């Protein structure tokens, strides 16, 4: 009984570092997943650009619907940067895994800016929405400059 318990604890402790990876059967699946999450996020963020540029009228309901999706998507890709996902069909730079603290800061900055963008969209304040859009764009670009290959 005691031995079985210790074996179970040992198994859990050993498996813990692979917890994030275990969500995906193969590294390719993780890469596909994070790219898909970024694609959906970029679509619902980017479609606001014509509004911000003044080429399309601001529609509070539409802005809020898009921003809510962007916020939901914003945290999802990061469980998919586990070990072994640095190789393959990816533009991810090795620095993600060698300068992880910096990558995590960039990630946190983006998630925070997106939350502020969603709050601004919900408020219906067009000027706040446009300013928050710009702030999110900066965090996208900053992370791409440092951590995504051309
Ligand atoms: C987008 C999108 C990005 C960012 C970035 C901002 O709409 O797809 O990756 O904005 O271009 O500089």
Coordinates of N, CA and C and ligand atoms in Angstrom, one line a residue:
X1 N 0.8 -1.2 0.0 CA 0.0 0.0 0.0 C 0.9 1.3 0.0
X2 N 1.8 1.3 1.0 CA 2.7 2.4 1.1 C 3.6 2.5 -0.2
X3 N 4.0 1.4 -0.6 CA 4.9 1.4 -1.8 C 4.1 1.8 -3.1
X4 N 2.9 1.4 -3.2 CA 2.1 1.8 -4.3 C 1.9 3.3 -4.3
X5 N 1.7 3.9 -3.1 CA 1.5 5.3 -3.0 C 2.7 6.1 -3.4
X6 N 3.9 5.6 -2.9 CA 5.2 6.2 -3.3 C 5.4 6.1 -4.8
X7 N 5.1 5.0 -5.3 CA 5.3 4.8 -6.8 C 4.4 5.8 -7.6
X8 N 3.2 6.0 -7.1 CA 2.2 6.9 -7.7 C 2.8 8.4 -7.6
X9 N 3.3 8.7 -6.4 CA 3.8 10.1 -6.3 C 5.0 10.3 -7.2
X10 N 5.9 9.3 -7.2 CA 7.1 9.3 -8.1 C 6.7 9.5 -9.6
X11 N 5.6 8.8 -10.0 CA 5.2 8.9 -11.4 C 4.7 10.4 -11.6
X12 N 3.9 10.9 -10.7 CA 3.4 12.3 -10.9 C 4.5 13.3 -11.0
X13 N 5.5 13.2 -10.0 CA 6.6 14.1 -10.0 C 7.4 14.1 -11.2
X14 N 7.6 12.9 -11.7 CA 8.4 12.7 -12.9 C 7.7 13.3 -14.1
X15 N 6.4 13.1 -14.2 CA 5.6 13.6 -15.3 C 5.4 15.1 -15.3
X16 N 5.5 15.7 -14.2 CA 5.2 17.1 -14.1 C 5.8 18.0 -15.1
X17 N 7.2 17.9 -15.3 CA 7.8 18.9 -16.3 C 7.2 18.7 -17.7
X18 N 6.6 17.6 -18.0 CA 6.0 17.4 -19.3 C 4.5 17.7 -19.4
X19 N 4.0 18.3 -18.3 CA 2.5 18.5 -18.3 C 2.0 19.3 -19.5
X20 N 2.8 20.4 -19.8 CA 2.3 21.3 -20.9 C 2.4 20.5 -22.2
X21 N 3.4 19.8 -22.3 CA 3.7 19.0 -23.6 C 2.6 17.9 -23.7
X22 N 2.2 17.4 -22.6 CA 1.3 16.2 -22.7 C -0.1 16.6 -23.2
X23 N -0.4 17.8 -23.4 CA -1.6 18.2 -24.0 C -1.6 17.9 -25.5
X24 N -0.5 17.7 -26.0 CA -0.4 17.4 -27.4 C 0.4 16.1 -27.7
X25 N -0.2 15.3 -28.6 CA 0.4 14.0 -28.8 C 1.8 14.1 -29.4
X26 N 2.0 15.1 -30.3 CA 3.3 15.2 -31.0 C 3.7 16.7 -31.0
X27 N 5.0 17.0 -31.1 CA 5.4 18.4 -31.2 C 4.7 19.1 -32.4
X28 N 4.5 18.4 -33.5 CA 3.9 19.0 -34.7 C 2.5 19.5 -34.4
X29 N 1.8 18.7 -33.5 CA 0.4 19.1 -33.1 C 0.4 20.4 -32.3
X30 N 1.4 20.6 -31.5 CA 1.6 21.8 -30.7 C 1.8 23.0 -31.6
X31 N 2.7 22.8 -32.5 CA 3.0 23.9 -33.5 C 1.8 24.3 -34.3
X32 N 1.1 23.3 -34.8 CA -0.1 23.5 -35.5 C -1.2 24.3 -34.7
X33 N -1.3 23.9 -33.4 CA -2.2 24.5 -32.5 C -1.9 25.9 -32.2
X34 N -0.6 26.2 -31.9 CA -0.3 27.6 -31.6 C -0.4 28.5 -32.8
X35 N -0.1 28.0 -34.0 CA -0.2 28.8 -35.2 C -1.7 29.1 -35.4
X36 N -2.6 28.1 -35.2 CA -4.0 28.3 -35.4 C -4.5 29.3 -34.4
X37 N -4.1 29.2 -33.2 CA -4.6 30.2 -32.2 C -4.1 31.6 -32.6
X38 N -2.9 31.8 -33.0 CA -2.4 33.1 -33.4 C -3.2 33.6 -34.7
X39 N -3.5 32.7 -35.6 CA -4.2 33.0 -36.8 C -5.6 33.6 -36.5
X40 N -6.3 32.9 -35.6 CA -7.7 33.4 -35.2 C -7.5 34.7 -34.5
X41 N -6.5 34.8 -33.6 CA -6.3 36.1 -32.8 C -6.0 37.2 -33.8
X42 N -5.1 37.0 -34.8 CA -4.7 38.0 -35.7 C -5.9 38.4 -36.6
X43 N -6.8 37.5 -36.9 CA -7.9 37.8 -37.8 C -8.9 38.8 -37.0
X44 N -9.2 38.4 -35.8 CA -10.1 39.2 -35.1 C -9.5 40.5 -34.6
X45 N -8.2 40.6 -34.5 CA -7.5 41.9 -34.2 C -7.4 42.7 -35.4
X46 N -6.9 42.1 -36.5 CA -6.6 42.8 -37.7 C -7.8 43.4 -38.4
X47 N -9.0 42.8 -38.2 CA -10.2 43.4 -38.9 C -10.6 44.7 -38.3
X48 N -10.0 45.1 -37.2 CA -10.3 46.4 -36.6 C -9.4 47.5 -37.2
X49 N -8.4 47.1 -38.0 CA -7.5 48.1 -38.5 C -8.2 49.2 -39.4
X50 N -9.1 48.8 -40.3 CA -9.7 49.8 -41.2 C -10.5 50.8 -40.3
X51 N -11.1 50.3 -39.2 CA -11.8 51.2 -38.3 C -10.9 52.2 -37.7
X52 N -9.7 51.7 -37.2 CA -8.7 52.6 -36.6 C -8.2 53.6 -37.6
X53 N -8.0 53.2 -38.8 CA -7.5 54.1 -39.9 C -8.6 55.0 -40.4
X54 N -9.9 54.9 -39.9 CA -10.9 55.7 -40.3 C -11.6 55.4 -41.6
X55 N -11.3 54.2 -42.1 CA -11.8 53.7 -43.4 C -13.2 53.1 -43.2
X56 N -13.5 52.7 -42.0 CA -14.8 52.1 -41.7 C -15.3 52.7 -40.4
X57 N -16.6 52.9 -40.3 CA -17.1 53.5 -39.1 C -17.0 52.6 -37.9
X58 N -16.8 53.2 -36.7 CA -16.7 52.4 -35.5 C -18.0 51.9 -35.1
X59 N -18.1 50.6 -34.9 CA -19.3 49.9 -34.4 C -19.0 49.2 -33.1
X60 N -19.6 49.8 -32.0 CA -19.2 49.3 -30.7 C -19.5 47.9 -30.5
X61 N -20.6 47.4 -31.0 CA -21.0 46.0 -30.8 C -20.0 45.0 -31.5
X62 N -19.6 45.4 -32.7 CA -18.7 44.6 -33.5 C -17.3 44.7 -32.9
X63 N -16.9 45.8 -32.4 CA -15.6 46.0 -31.8 C -15.5 45.1 -30.5
X64 N -16.5 45.1 -29.8 CA -16.6 44.4 -28.5 C -16.5 42.9 -28.8
X65 N -17.3 42.4 -29.8 CA -17.3 41.0 -30.2 C -15.9 40.5 -30.6
X66 N -15.3 41.3 -31.5 CA -13.9 41.0 -31.9 C -12.9 41.0 -30.8
X67 N -13.0 42.0 -30.0 CA -12.0 42.1 -28.9 C -12.1 41.0 -27.9
X68 N -13.4 40.6 -27.6 CA -13.6 39.4 -26.7 C -12.9 38.2 -27.2
X69 N -13.0 38.0 -28.5 CA -12.3 36.8 -29.1 C -10.8 36.9 -29.0
X70 N -10.3 38.1 -29.3 CA -8.9 38.3 -29.2 C -8.4 38.0 -27.8
X71 N -9.2 38.5 -26.8 CA -8.7 38.2 -25.4 C -8.8 36.7 -25.1
X72 N -9.8 36.1 -25.5 CA -9.9 34.6 -25.3 C -8.7 33.9 -25.9
X73 N -8.4 34.3 -27.1 CA -7.3 33.6 -27.8 C -5.9 33.9 -27.3
X74 N -5.8 35.1 -26.6 CA -4.5 35.6 -26.3 C -3.6 34.7 -25.4
X75 N -4.3 34.0 -24.6 CA -3.5 33.1 -23.6 C -3.2 31.7 -24.2
X76 N -4.0 31.3 -25.2 CA -3.9 29.9 -25.6 C -2.6 29.4 -26.2
X77 N -1.9 30.2 -27.1 CA -0.8 29.6 -27.8 C 0.3 29.2 -26.9
X78 N 0.4 29.7 -25.7 CA 1.7 29.6 -24.9 C 1.9 28.3 -24.2
X79 N 0.8 27.5 -24.1 CA 1.0 26.1 -23.6 C 1.6 25.2 -24.7
X80 N 1.7 25.8 -25.9 CA 2.2 25.0 -27.1 C 3.6 25.3 -27.5
X81 N 4.4 25.9 -26.6 CA 5.8 26.2 -26.8 C 6.7 25.3 -26.0
X82 N 6.2 24.1 -25.8 CA 6.9 23.1 -24.9 C 8.2 22.6 -25.6
X83 N 8.9 21.7 -24.8 CA 10.1 21.1 -25.3 C 9.9 20.4 -26.7
X84 N 10.8 20.5 -27.6 CA 10.7 19.8 -28.9 C 9.9 20.5 -29.9
X85 N 9.3 21.7 -29.6 CA 8.5 22.4 -30.5 C 9.2 23.6 -31.2
X86 N 10.6 23.5 -31.0 CA 11.4 24.6 -31.6 C 11.8 24.2 -33.1
X87 N 11.5 23.0 -33.4 CA 11.9 22.5 -34.8 C 10.6 22.1 -35.6
X88 N 10.7 22.3 -36.9 CA 9.6 21.9 -37.7 C 9.0 23.1 -38.5
X89 N 7.7 23.0 -38.8 CA 7.1 24.0 -39.6 C 6.7 25.3 -38.7
X90 N 7.8 26.0 -38.3 CA 7.6 27.1 -37.4 C 8.6 28.2 -37.7
X91 N 8.1 29.5 -37.4 CA 9.0 30.6 -37.5 C 9.6 31.0 -36.2
X92 N 9.3 30.2 -35.2 CA 9.7 30.5 -33.8 C 11.3 30.5 -33.7
X93 N 11.8 31.6 -33.2 CA 13.3 31.7 -33.0 C 13.7 30.9 -31.7
X94 N 15.0 30.4 -31.8 CA 15.5 29.6 -30.6 C 15.5 30.4 -29.3
X95 N 15.5 31.8 -29.5 CA 15.5 32.6 -28.3 C 14.3 32.4 -27.4
X96 N 13.2 31.9 -27.9 CA 12.1 31.6 -27.1 C 12.4 30.6 -26.0
X97 N 13.3 29.7 -26.3 CA 13.7 28.7 -25.3 C 15.0 29.0 -24.6
X98 N 15.8 30.0 -25.1 CA 17.1 30.3 -24.5 C 16.9 31.6 -23.6
X99 N 16.0 32.4 -24.0 CA 15.7 33.7 -23.3 C 14.2 33.7 -22.9
X100 N 13.9 32.7 -22.1 CA 12.5 32.4 -21.8 C 11.9 33.5 -20.9
X101 N 12.7 34.1 -20.1 CA 12.2 35.2 -19.2 C 11.7 36.3 -20.0
X102 N 12.6 36.7 -21.0 CA 12.2 37.8 -21.9 C 11.0 37.5 -22.7
X103 N 10.9 36.2 -23.2 CA 9.7 35.8 -24.0 C 8.5 35.9 -23.1
X104 N 8.6 35.4 -21.9 CA 7.4 35.5 -21.0 C 7.0 36.9 -20.7
X105 N 7.9 37.8 -20.6 CA 7.6 39.2 -20.3 C 6.8 39.8 -21.6
X106 N 7.3 39.4 -22.8 CA 6.7 39.9 -24.0 C 5.2 39.3 -24.1
X107 N 5.1 38.1 -23.7 CA 3.8 37.4 -23.7 C 2.9 38.1 -22.7
X108 N 3.4 38.4 -21.5 CA 2.6 39.0 -20.4 C 2.1 40.4 -20.9
X109 N 3.1 41.1 -21.5 CA 2.7 42.5 -22.0 C 1.6 42.4 -23.0
X110 N 1.7 41.5 -23.9 CA 0.6 41.3 -24.9 C -0.7 41.0 -24.3
X111 N -0.7 40.0 -23.4 CA -1.9 39.6 -22.7 C -2.6 40.8 -22.0
X112 N -1.7 41.6 -21.3 CA -2.2 42.8 -20.6 C -2.8 43.8 -21.5
X113 N -2.1 44.1 -22.6 CA -2.6 45.1 -23.6 C -3.9 44.6 -24.2
X114 N -4.0 43.3 -24.5 CA -5.2 42.8 -25.1 C -6.4 42.9 -24.1
X115 N -6.1 42.7 -22.8 CA -7.2 42.8 -21.8 C -7.7 44.3 -21.8
X116 N -6.7 45.2 -21.9 CA -7.1 46.6 -21.9 C -7.8 47.0 -23.1
X117 N -7.4 46.4 -24.2 CA -8.1 46.6 -25.5 C -9.6 46.1 -25.4
X118 N -9.8 44.9 -24.8 CA -11.1 44.4 -24.7 C -12.0 45.3 -23.8
X119 N -11.4 45.8 -22.7 CA -12.1 46.7 -21.8 C -12.5 48.0 -22.5
X120 N -11.5 48.5 -23.3 CA -11.8 49.7 -24.1 C -12.9 49.5 -25.1
X121 N -12.9 48.3 -25.7 CA -13.9 48.0 -26.7 C -15.3 47.9 -26.0
X122 N -15.3 47.2 -24.9 CA -16.6 47.1 -24.1 C -17.2 48.4 -23.7
X123 N -16.3 49.4 -23.4 CA -16.7 50.7 -22.9 C -17.4 51.5 -24.0
X124 N -17.2 51.1 -25.3 CA -17.8 51.8 -26.4 C -17.2 53.1 -26.7
X125 N -16.1 53.4 -26.0 CA -15.4 54.7 -26.2 C -14.4 54.5 -27.4
X126 N -14.8 55.2 -28.5 CA -14.0 55.0 -29.8 C -12.5 55.4 -29.7
X127 N -12.3 56.5 -29.0 CA -10.9 57.0 -28.9 C -10.1 56.0 -28.0
X128 N -10.7 55.6 -26.9 CA -10.0 54.6 -26.1 C -9.7 53.3 -26.8
X129 N -10.7 52.9 -27.6 CA -10.6 51.7 -28.4 C -9.4 51.8 -29.4
X130 N -9.3 52.9 -30.1 CA -8.3 53.1 -31.1 C -6.9 53.2 -30.4
X131 N -6.8 53.8 -29.3 CA -5.5 53.9 -28.6 C -5.1 52.5 -28.1
X132 N -6.0 51.8 -27.6 CA -5.7 50.4 -27.1 C -5.3 49.5 -28.2
X133 N -5.9 49.7 -29.4 CA -5.5 48.9 -30.5 C -4.1 49.1 -30.9
X134 N -3.7 50.4 -30.8 CA -2.3 50.7 -31.1 C -1.3 50.1 -30.1
X135 N -1.7 50.1 -28.9 CA -0.9 49.5 -27.8 C -0.7 48.0 -28.0
X136 N -1.8 47.3 -28.4 CA -1.7 45.9 -28.7 C -0.8 45.6 -29.8
X137 N -0.9 46.4 -30.9 CA -0.1 46.2 -32.1 C 1.4 46.3 -31.8
X138 N 1.7 47.2 -30.9 CA 3.1 47.4 -30.5 C 3.6 46.1 -29.8
X139 N 2.8 45.5 -29.0 CA 3.2 44.3 -28.3 C 3.4 43.1 -29.3
X140 N 2.5 43.1 -30.3 CA 2.6 42.0 -31.3 C 3.9 42.2 -32.0
X141 N 4.2 43.4 -32.5 CA 5.4 43.7 -33.3 C 6.7 43.5 -32.4
X142 N 6.7 43.9 -31.2 CA 7.8 43.8 -30.3 C 8.2 42.3 -30.2
X143 N 7.2 41.4 -30.0 CA 7.5 40.0 -29.8 C 8.0 39.4 -31.1
X144 N 7.3 39.8 -32.2 CA 7.7 39.3 -33.5 C 9.2 39.7 -33.9
X145 N 9.5 40.9 -33.6 CA 10.9 41.4 -33.9 C 11.9 40.5 -33.2
X146 N 11.6 40.1 -31.9 CA 12.6 39.4 -31.1 C 12.5 37.9 -31.3
X147 N 11.3 37.4 -31.5 CA 11.1 35.9 -31.4 C 10.6 35.2 -32.6
X148 N 10.3 35.9 -33.7 CA 9.8 35.3 -34.9 C 10.7 35.5 -36.1
X149 N 11.1 34.5 -36.8 CA 11.9 34.6 -38.0 C 11.0 35.3 -39.1
X150 N 11.7 36.0 -40.0 CA 11.0 36.6 -41.1 C 10.2 35.6 -41.9
Ligands
LIG1 C1 -2.0 42.4 -36.7 C2 -1.3 41.2 -36.9 C3 -0.2 41.3 -36.2 C4 0.0 42.6 -35.6 C5 1.2 43.3 -36.0 C6 1.3 44.7 -35.4 O1 -3.1 42.7 -37.1 O2 -1.7 40.1 -37.5 O3 0.7 40.3 -36.1 O4 -1.2 43.3 -36.0 O5 1.3 43.4 -37.4 O6 2.4 45.3 -35.7

